[in-house]
């Protein structure tokens, strides 16, 4: 386990990499013995800094929510990161691609909570009862680690590689089969990748309930109004200037994001 000074030094490096758009070598190749607890504490150092500067938590995202990604990382559970208000993007405002290091987009079945979730004992039924609406979402991910050469500790410390998100209006959860929502991502009008919501741990409700239990161990709760992105149902797609993306979902509608 790292000392507080070591955690702060790593947080400083990640913060500078994001601010200057200058990716750093993998933390896991630095020789430091970074475990998962260290990585979450490093993430929280930078989140607290942003909150102290006036930021607010808009919600959370779940990463590594597919069995394939977990096997690739050698883990048996997902990870999570924070969504802050200044990370929320708009479908009608193009995003400057050069604000990021290695931007990619992912397609997600998002949740907007109408009530807070319990912590350690949260169940899928609790999530369903608390969900105000299920929304079409695109997450913008980025890595402050060079060339996406990330291990588990790298991505956790780097706020689970999160950078931004956009959500659509969505629909109430009642009556939806949350395991059978099909999604297709279009780039400049052409289909790029497709998936289904059950790619997320078999059911995205499972990912949200896991998140509520996990963050509770760090003294965090999921509140009414929070957005939760439970994980991508497709592979990530690289972003370039001038491109426009639209994610279309059965039952949920569509959401778009463009880059300049």
mmCIF file of C-alpha atoms in Angstrom:
data_model
loop_
_atom_site.group_PDB
_atom_site.id
_atom_site.type_symbol
_atom_site.label_atom_id
_atom_site.label_comp_id
_atom_site.label_asym_id
_atom_site.label_seq_id
_atom_site.Cartn_x
_atom_site.Cartn_y
_atom_site.Cartn_z
ATOM 1 C CA UNK A 1 0.000 0.000 0.000
ATOM 2 C CA UNK A 2 1.232 3.484 -0.871
ATOM 3 C CA UNK A 3 1.830 6.328 1.545
ATOM 4 C CA UNK A 4 -0.393 9.420 1.456
ATOM 5 C CA UNK A 5 2.492 11.332 -0.111
ATOM 6 C CA UNK A 6 2.862 8.762 -2.895
ATOM 7 C CA UNK A 7 -0.861 8.813 -3.617
ATOM 8 C CA UNK A 8 -0.860 12.599 -3.824
ATOM 9 C CA UNK A 9 2.154 12.628 -6.139
ATOM 10 C CA UNK A 10 0.433 10.205 -8.532
ATOM 11 C CA UNK A 11 -2.786 12.239 -8.369
ATOM 12 C CA UNK A 12 -0.737 15.332 -9.261
ATOM 13 C CA UNK A 13 0.682 13.584 -12.310
ATOM 14 C CA UNK A 14 -2.743 12.470 -13.536
ATOM 15 C CA UNK A 15 -4.179 15.922 -12.971
ATOM 16 C CA UNK A 16 -1.360 17.523 -14.961
ATOM 17 C CA UNK A 17 -1.744 14.948 -17.752
ATOM 18 C CA UNK A 18 -5.430 15.809 -18.101
ATOM 19 C CA UNK A 19 -4.900 19.570 -17.889
ATOM 20 C CA UNK A 20 -2.011 19.608 -20.359
ATOM 21 C CA UNK A 21 -3.310 16.763 -22.568
ATOM 22 C CA UNK A 22 0.037 15.053 -22.103
ATOM 23 C CA UNK A 23 -0.451 11.351 -21.281
ATOM 24 C CA UNK A 24 1.915 9.718 -18.810
ATOM 25 C CA UNK A 25 3.380 6.189 -18.746
ATOM 26 C CA UNK A 26 1.289 3.498 -17.036
ATOM 27 C CA UNK A 27 1.293 3.815 -13.271
ATOM 28 C CA UNK A 28 1.504 0.056 -13.037
ATOM 29 C CA UNK A 29 4.840 0.137 -14.886
ATOM 30 C CA UNK A 30 6.387 2.728 -12.550
ATOM 31 C CA UNK A 31 7.585 0.210 -9.992
ATOM 32 C CA UNK A 32 5.147 1.450 -7.341
ATOM 33 C CA UNK A 33 3.050 -1.296 -5.775
ATOM 34 C CA UNK A 34 -0.394 0.233 -6.392
ATOM 35 C CA UNK A 35 -3.349 -1.834 -5.217
ATOM 36 C CA UNK A 36 -7.068 -1.228 -5.819
ATOM 37 C CA UNK A 37 -7.536 0.721 -2.577
ATOM 38 C CA UNK A 38 -4.618 2.980 -3.500
ATOM 39 C CA UNK A 39 -6.122 3.532 -6.930
ATOM 40 C CA UNK A 40 -9.537 4.548 -5.592
ATOM 41 C CA UNK A 41 -7.913 6.876 -3.070
ATOM 42 C CA UNK A 42 -5.884 8.497 -5.873
ATOM 43 C CA UNK A 43 -9.103 8.940 -7.872
ATOM 44 C CA UNK A 44 -10.770 10.544 -4.853
ATOM 45 C CA UNK A 45 -7.906 13.000 -4.312
ATOM 46 C CA UNK A 46 -8.549 14.531 -7.721
ATOM 47 C CA UNK A 47 -12.325 14.376 -7.356
ATOM 48 C CA UNK A 48 -12.114 16.233 -4.029
ATOM 49 C CA UNK A 49 -9.920 18.861 -5.683
ATOM 50 C CA UNK A 50 -12.530 19.437 -8.376
ATOM 51 C CA UNK A 51 -15.308 19.627 -5.806
ATOM 52 C CA UNK A 52 -13.306 22.121 -3.746
ATOM 53 C CA UNK A 53 -12.977 24.252 -6.881
ATOM 54 C CA UNK A 54 -16.760 24.390 -7.233
ATOM 55 C CA UNK A 55 -17.570 21.157 -9.050
ATOM 56 C CA UNK A 56 -20.557 18.973 -8.208
ATOM 57 C CA UNK A 57 -21.167 15.261 -8.538
ATOM 58 C CA UNK A 58 -23.715 14.500 -11.277
ATOM 59 C CA UNK A 59 -23.479 10.735 -10.880
ATOM 60 C CA UNK A 60 -21.192 7.760 -11.401
ATOM 61 C CA UNK A 61 -20.093 5.378 -14.113
ATOM 62 C CA UNK A 62 -19.336 1.680 -13.989
ATOM 63 C CA UNK A 63 -16.439 0.279 -15.983
ATOM 64 C CA UNK A 64 -15.232 -3.234 -16.755
ATOM 65 C CA UNK A 65 -18.827 -4.414 -16.690
ATOM 66 C CA UNK A 66 -18.430 -7.110 -19.338
ATOM 67 C CA UNK A 67 -16.935 -10.504 -18.588
ATOM 68 C CA UNK A 68 -14.539 -10.097 -21.533
ATOM 69 C CA UNK A 69 -13.065 -6.888 -20.098
ATOM 70 C CA UNK A 70 -12.846 -8.376 -16.604
ATOM 71 C CA UNK A 71 -10.952 -11.383 -17.959
ATOM 72 C CA UNK A 72 -8.633 -9.052 -19.886
ATOM 73 C CA UNK A 73 -7.868 -7.123 -16.684
ATOM 74 C CA UNK A 74 -7.694 -10.243 -14.521
ATOM 75 C CA UNK A 75 -10.470 -9.109 -12.161
ATOM 76 C CA UNK A 76 -13.812 -10.515 -11.063
ATOM 77 C CA UNK A 77 -15.758 -7.289 -10.513
ATOM 78 C CA UNK A 78 -16.244 -3.928 -12.252
ATOM 79 C CA UNK A 79 -14.734 -0.595 -11.267
ATOM 80 C CA UNK A 80 -16.277 2.861 -11.006
ATOM 81 C CA UNK A 81 -15.632 6.539 -11.541
ATOM 82 C CA UNK A 82 -17.330 9.880 -10.906
ATOM 83 C CA UNK A 83 -19.418 11.951 -13.305
ATOM 84 C CA UNK A 84 -19.171 15.654 -12.513
ATOM 85 C CA UNK A 85 -21.494 18.388 -13.719
ATOM 86 C CA UNK A 86 -18.817 19.915 -15.963
ATOM 87 C CA UNK A 87 -18.499 16.559 -17.746
ATOM 88 C CA UNK A 88 -22.105 16.665 -19.009
ATOM 89 C CA UNK A 89 -22.161 17.350 -22.744
ATOM 90 C CA UNK A 90 -24.952 18.471 -25.070
ATOM 91 C CA UNK A 91 -26.064 16.900 -28.333
ATOM 92 C CA UNK A 92 -26.404 20.335 -29.974
ATOM 93 C CA UNK A 93 -22.947 21.635 -29.004
ATOM 94 C CA UNK A 94 -19.928 20.092 -30.775
ATOM 95 C CA UNK A 95 -17.113 19.027 -28.474
ATOM 96 C CA UNK A 96 -13.509 20.001 -29.183
ATOM 97 C CA UNK A 97 -11.741 16.677 -29.740
ATOM 98 C CA UNK A 98 -8.377 18.242 -28.901
ATOM 99 C CA UNK A 99 -9.516 18.810 -25.298
ATOM 100 C CA UNK A 100 -8.719 15.143 -24.704
ATOM 101 C CA UNK A 101 -5.757 12.776 -24.955
ATOM 102 C CA UNK A 102 -7.197 9.661 -26.661
ATOM 103 C CA UNK A 103 -10.991 10.144 -26.824
ATOM 104 C CA UNK A 104 -13.376 7.289 -27.535
ATOM 105 C CA UNK A 105 -17.149 6.881 -27.270
ATOM 106 C CA UNK A 106 -19.185 4.066 -25.745
ATOM 107 C CA UNK A 107 -22.906 3.262 -25.918
ATOM 108 C CA UNK A 108 -24.732 2.860 -22.606
ATOM 109 C CA UNK A 109 -28.211 2.295 -21.211
ATOM 110 C CA UNK A 110 -28.199 5.006 -18.559
ATOM 111 C CA UNK A 111 -30.261 5.452 -15.401
ATOM 112 C CA UNK A 112 -31.540 8.661 -13.816
ATOM 113 C CA UNK A 113 -32.461 8.120 -10.174
ATOM 114 C CA UNK A 114 -35.665 9.549 -8.776
ATOM 115 C CA UNK A 115 -34.771 8.474 -5.246
ATOM 116 C CA UNK A 116 -31.584 7.671 -3.368
ATOM 117 C CA UNK A 117 -30.322 4.099 -3.221
ATOM 118 C CA UNK A 118 -29.438 2.140 -0.101
ATOM 119 C CA UNK A 119 -25.784 1.284 0.397
ATOM 120 C CA UNK A 120 -24.346 -2.081 1.422
ATOM 121 C CA UNK A 121 -27.664 -3.942 1.030
ATOM 122 C CA UNK A 122 -28.763 -2.468 -2.305
ATOM 123 C CA UNK A 123 -30.555 -4.930 -4.600
ATOM 124 C CA UNK A 124 -31.652 -4.859 -8.224
ATOM 125 C CA UNK A 125 -35.232 -4.377 -6.983
ATOM 126 C CA UNK A 126 -34.107 -1.289 -5.077
ATOM 127 C CA UNK A 127 -32.546 0.128 -8.240
ATOM 128 C CA UNK A 128 -35.662 -0.498 -10.307
ATOM 129 C CA UNK A 129 -37.891 1.124 -7.679
ATOM 130 C CA UNK A 130 -35.636 4.191 -7.447
ATOM 131 C CA UNK A 131 -35.193 4.715 -11.202
ATOM 132 C CA UNK A 132 -37.022 7.753 -12.557
ATOM 133 C CA UNK A 133 -36.168 6.970 -16.160
ATOM 134 C CA UNK A 134 -33.873 4.916 -18.355
ATOM 135 C CA UNK A 135 -32.010 7.020 -20.888
ATOM 136 C CA UNK A 136 -30.027 6.602 -24.092
ATOM 137 C CA UNK A 137 -26.439 7.603 -23.329
ATOM 138 C CA UNK A 138 -23.048 8.046 -24.918
ATOM 139 C CA UNK A 139 -20.041 8.115 -22.619
ATOM 140 C CA UNK A 140 -16.920 9.917 -23.768
ATOM 141 C CA UNK A 141 -13.958 8.053 -22.335
ATOM 142 C CA UNK A 142 -10.347 9.141 -22.342
ATOM 143 C CA UNK A 143 -7.097 7.892 -20.872
ATOM 144 C CA UNK A 144 -4.473 10.084 -19.323
ATOM 145 C CA UNK A 145 -2.264 6.986 -19.600
ATOM 146 C CA UNK A 146 -0.261 6.850 -22.825
ATOM 147 C CA UNK A 147 -1.698 4.769 -25.671
ATOM 148 C CA UNK A 148 -4.447 3.257 -23.462
ATOM 149 C CA UNK A 149 -1.847 0.877 -21.964
ATOM 150 C CA UNK A 150 -3.923 0.495 -18.837
ATOM 151 C CA UNK A 151 -4.067 -2.033 -16.057
ATOM 152 C CA UNK A 152 -6.759 -2.094 -13.398
ATOM 153 C CA UNK A 153 -5.032 0.365 -11.060
ATOM 154 C CA UNK A 154 -4.328 2.731 -13.972
ATOM 155 C CA UNK A 155 -7.941 3.082 -15.008
ATOM 156 C CA UNK A 156 -9.332 3.310 -11.457
ATOM 157 C CA UNK A 157 -6.859 6.031 -10.454
ATOM 158 C CA UNK A 158 -7.713 7.853 -13.693
ATOM 159 C CA UNK A 159 -11.414 8.153 -12.719
ATOM 160 C CA UNK A 160 -12.226 4.926 -14.561
ATOM 161 C CA UNK A 161 -11.098 6.590 -17.808
ATOM 162 C CA UNK A 162 -14.159 8.846 -17.802
ATOM 163 C CA UNK A 163 -14.208 12.223 -19.539
ATOM 164 C CA UNK A 164 -17.785 13.176 -20.447
ATOM 165 C CA UNK A 165 -21.299 11.983 -21.154
ATOM 166 C CA UNK A 166 -24.507 12.936 -22.924
ATOM 167 C CA UNK A 167 -27.960 11.534 -22.222
ATOM 168 C CA UNK A 168 -31.319 11.689 -23.963
ATOM 169 C CA UNK A 169 -34.793 12.155 -22.485
ATOM 170 C CA UNK A 170 -35.448 8.460 -21.953
ATOM 171 C CA UNK A 171 -38.560 6.687 -20.658
ATOM 172 C CA UNK A 172 -39.844 5.327 -17.330
ATOM 173 C CA UNK A 173 -38.426 1.940 -16.369
ATOM 174 C CA UNK A 174 -41.829 0.329 -15.798
ATOM 175 C CA UNK A 175 -42.542 -2.328 -18.401
ATOM 176 C CA UNK A 176 -39.071 -2.270 -19.961
ATOM 177 C CA UNK A 177 -37.106 -5.461 -20.428
ATOM 178 C CA UNK A 178 -33.764 -4.025 -19.389
ATOM 179 C CA UNK A 179 -31.927 -7.119 -20.621
ATOM 180 C CA UNK A 180 -33.137 -6.803 -24.206
ATOM 181 C CA UNK A 181 -32.499 -3.225 -25.331
ATOM 182 C CA UNK A 182 -30.687 -3.212 -28.667
ATOM 183 C CA UNK A 183 -28.317 -0.366 -29.455
ATOM 184 C CA UNK A 184 -26.509 0.712 -32.607
ATOM 185 C CA UNK A 185 -23.872 3.431 -32.856
ATOM 186 C CA UNK A 186 -23.704 5.407 -36.095
ATOM 187 C CA UNK A 187 -20.708 7.483 -37.145
ATOM 188 C CA UNK A 188 -21.503 10.140 -39.752
ATOM 189 C CA UNK A 189 -24.680 8.235 -40.569
ATOM 190 C CA UNK A 190 -23.038 4.833 -41.027
ATOM 191 C CA UNK A 191 -23.466 1.998 -38.493
ATOM 192 C CA UNK A 192 -20.231 1.244 -36.651
ATOM 193 C CA UNK A 193 -21.050 -1.154 -33.846
ATOM 194 C CA UNK A 194 -24.094 -2.778 -32.238
ATOM 195 C CA UNK A 195 -24.824 -4.434 -28.918
ATOM 196 C CA UNK A 196 -27.493 -5.283 -26.390
ATOM 197 C CA UNK A 197 -28.040 -4.200 -22.821
ATOM 198 C CA UNK A 198 -27.479 -7.675 -21.382
ATOM 199 C CA UNK A 199 -23.792 -7.341 -22.334
ATOM 200 C CA UNK A 200 -23.557 -5.440 -19.028
ATOM 201 C CA UNK A 201 -23.287 -8.233 -16.433
ATOM 202 C CA UNK A 202 -26.341 -9.898 -17.964
ATOM 203 C CA UNK A 203 -28.563 -7.034 -16.751
ATOM 204 C CA UNK A 204 -27.590 -3.355 -16.227
ATOM 205 C CA UNK A 205 -29.584 -3.351 -12.967
ATOM 206 C CA UNK A 206 -26.917 -5.690 -11.586
ATOM 207 C CA UNK A 207 -24.225 -3.113 -12.374
ATOM 208 C CA UNK A 208 -26.107 -0.256 -10.701
ATOM 209 C CA UNK A 209 -26.797 -2.305 -7.561
ATOM 210 C CA UNK A 210 -23.121 -3.327 -7.441
ATOM 211 C CA UNK A 211 -22.150 0.346 -7.721
ATOM 212 C CA UNK A 212 -24.401 1.386 -4.831
ATOM 213 C CA UNK A 213 -22.856 -1.295 -2.617
ATOM 214 C CA UNK A 214 -19.304 -0.536 -3.735
ATOM 215 C CA UNK A 215 -19.362 3.229 -3.211
ATOM 216 C CA UNK A 216 -20.932 2.728 0.211
ATOM 217 C CA UNK A 217 -17.634 1.147 1.305
ATOM 218 C CA UNK A 218 -16.019 4.553 0.612
ATOM 219 C CA UNK A 219 -18.727 6.482 2.452
ATOM 220 C CA UNK A 220 -20.527 7.525 -0.753
ATOM 221 C CA UNK A 221 -24.234 7.184 -1.596
ATOM 222 C CA UNK A 222 -26.165 7.452 -4.860
ATOM 223 C CA UNK A 223 -28.772 10.209 -4.574
ATOM 224 C CA UNK A 224 -31.953 11.301 -6.323
ATOM 225 C CA UNK A 225 -31.094 13.077 -9.559
ATOM 226 C CA UNK A 226 -27.852 11.197 -10.077
ATOM 227 C CA UNK A 227 -27.040 9.729 -13.467
ATOM 228 C CA UNK A 228 -25.600 6.221 -13.478
ATOM 229 C CA UNK A 229 -23.877 4.782 -16.545
ATOM 230 C CA UNK A 230 -23.751 1.023 -15.912
ATOM 231 C CA UNK A 231 -21.216 0.100 -18.587
ATOM 232 C CA UNK A 232 -21.000 -0.119 -22.341
ATOM 233 C CA UNK A 233 -22.974 -2.625 -24.367
ATOM 234 C CA UNK A 234 -20.579 -2.193 -27.313
ATOM 235 C CA UNK A 235 -16.858 -1.847 -27.826
ATOM 236 C CA UNK A 236 -15.375 1.638 -27.604
ATOM 237 C CA UNK A 237 -14.950 3.601 -30.849
ATOM 238 C CA UNK A 238 -12.149 6.118 -31.478
ATOM 239 C CA UNK A 239 -13.082 9.753 -32.039
ATOM 240 C CA UNK A 240 -11.685 12.246 -34.558
ATOM 241 C CA UNK A 241 -12.402 15.909 -35.283
ATOM 242 C CA UNK A 242 -15.380 16.515 -37.522
ATOM 243 C CA UNK A 243 -17.140 13.260 -36.700
ATOM 244 C CA UNK A 244 -20.719 12.947 -35.501
ATOM 245 C CA UNK A 245 -22.114 9.988 -33.551
ATOM 246 C CA UNK A 246 -25.673 8.891 -32.888
ATOM 247 C CA UNK A 247 -26.641 5.979 -30.645
ATOM 248 C CA UNK A 248 -30.075 4.520 -31.318
ATOM 249 C CA UNK A 249 -31.787 2.272 -28.761
ATOM 250 C CA UNK A 250 -34.931 0.200 -29.019
ATOM 251 C CA UNK A 251 -37.561 1.527 -26.587
ATOM 252 C CA UNK A 252 -35.339 4.407 -25.394
ATOM 253 C CA UNK A 253 -34.822 6.600 -28.452
ATOM 254 C CA UNK A 254 -31.554 8.150 -29.589
ATOM 255 C CA UNK A 255 -28.828 10.522 -28.460
ATOM 256 C CA UNK A 256 -26.072 12.246 -30.435
ATOM 257 C CA UNK A 257 -22.639 13.739 -29.887
ATOM 258 C CA UNK A 258 -20.418 15.547 -32.385
ATOM 259 C CA UNK A 259 -16.825 16.698 -32.414
ATOM 260 C CA UNK A 260 -15.028 19.669 -33.895
#
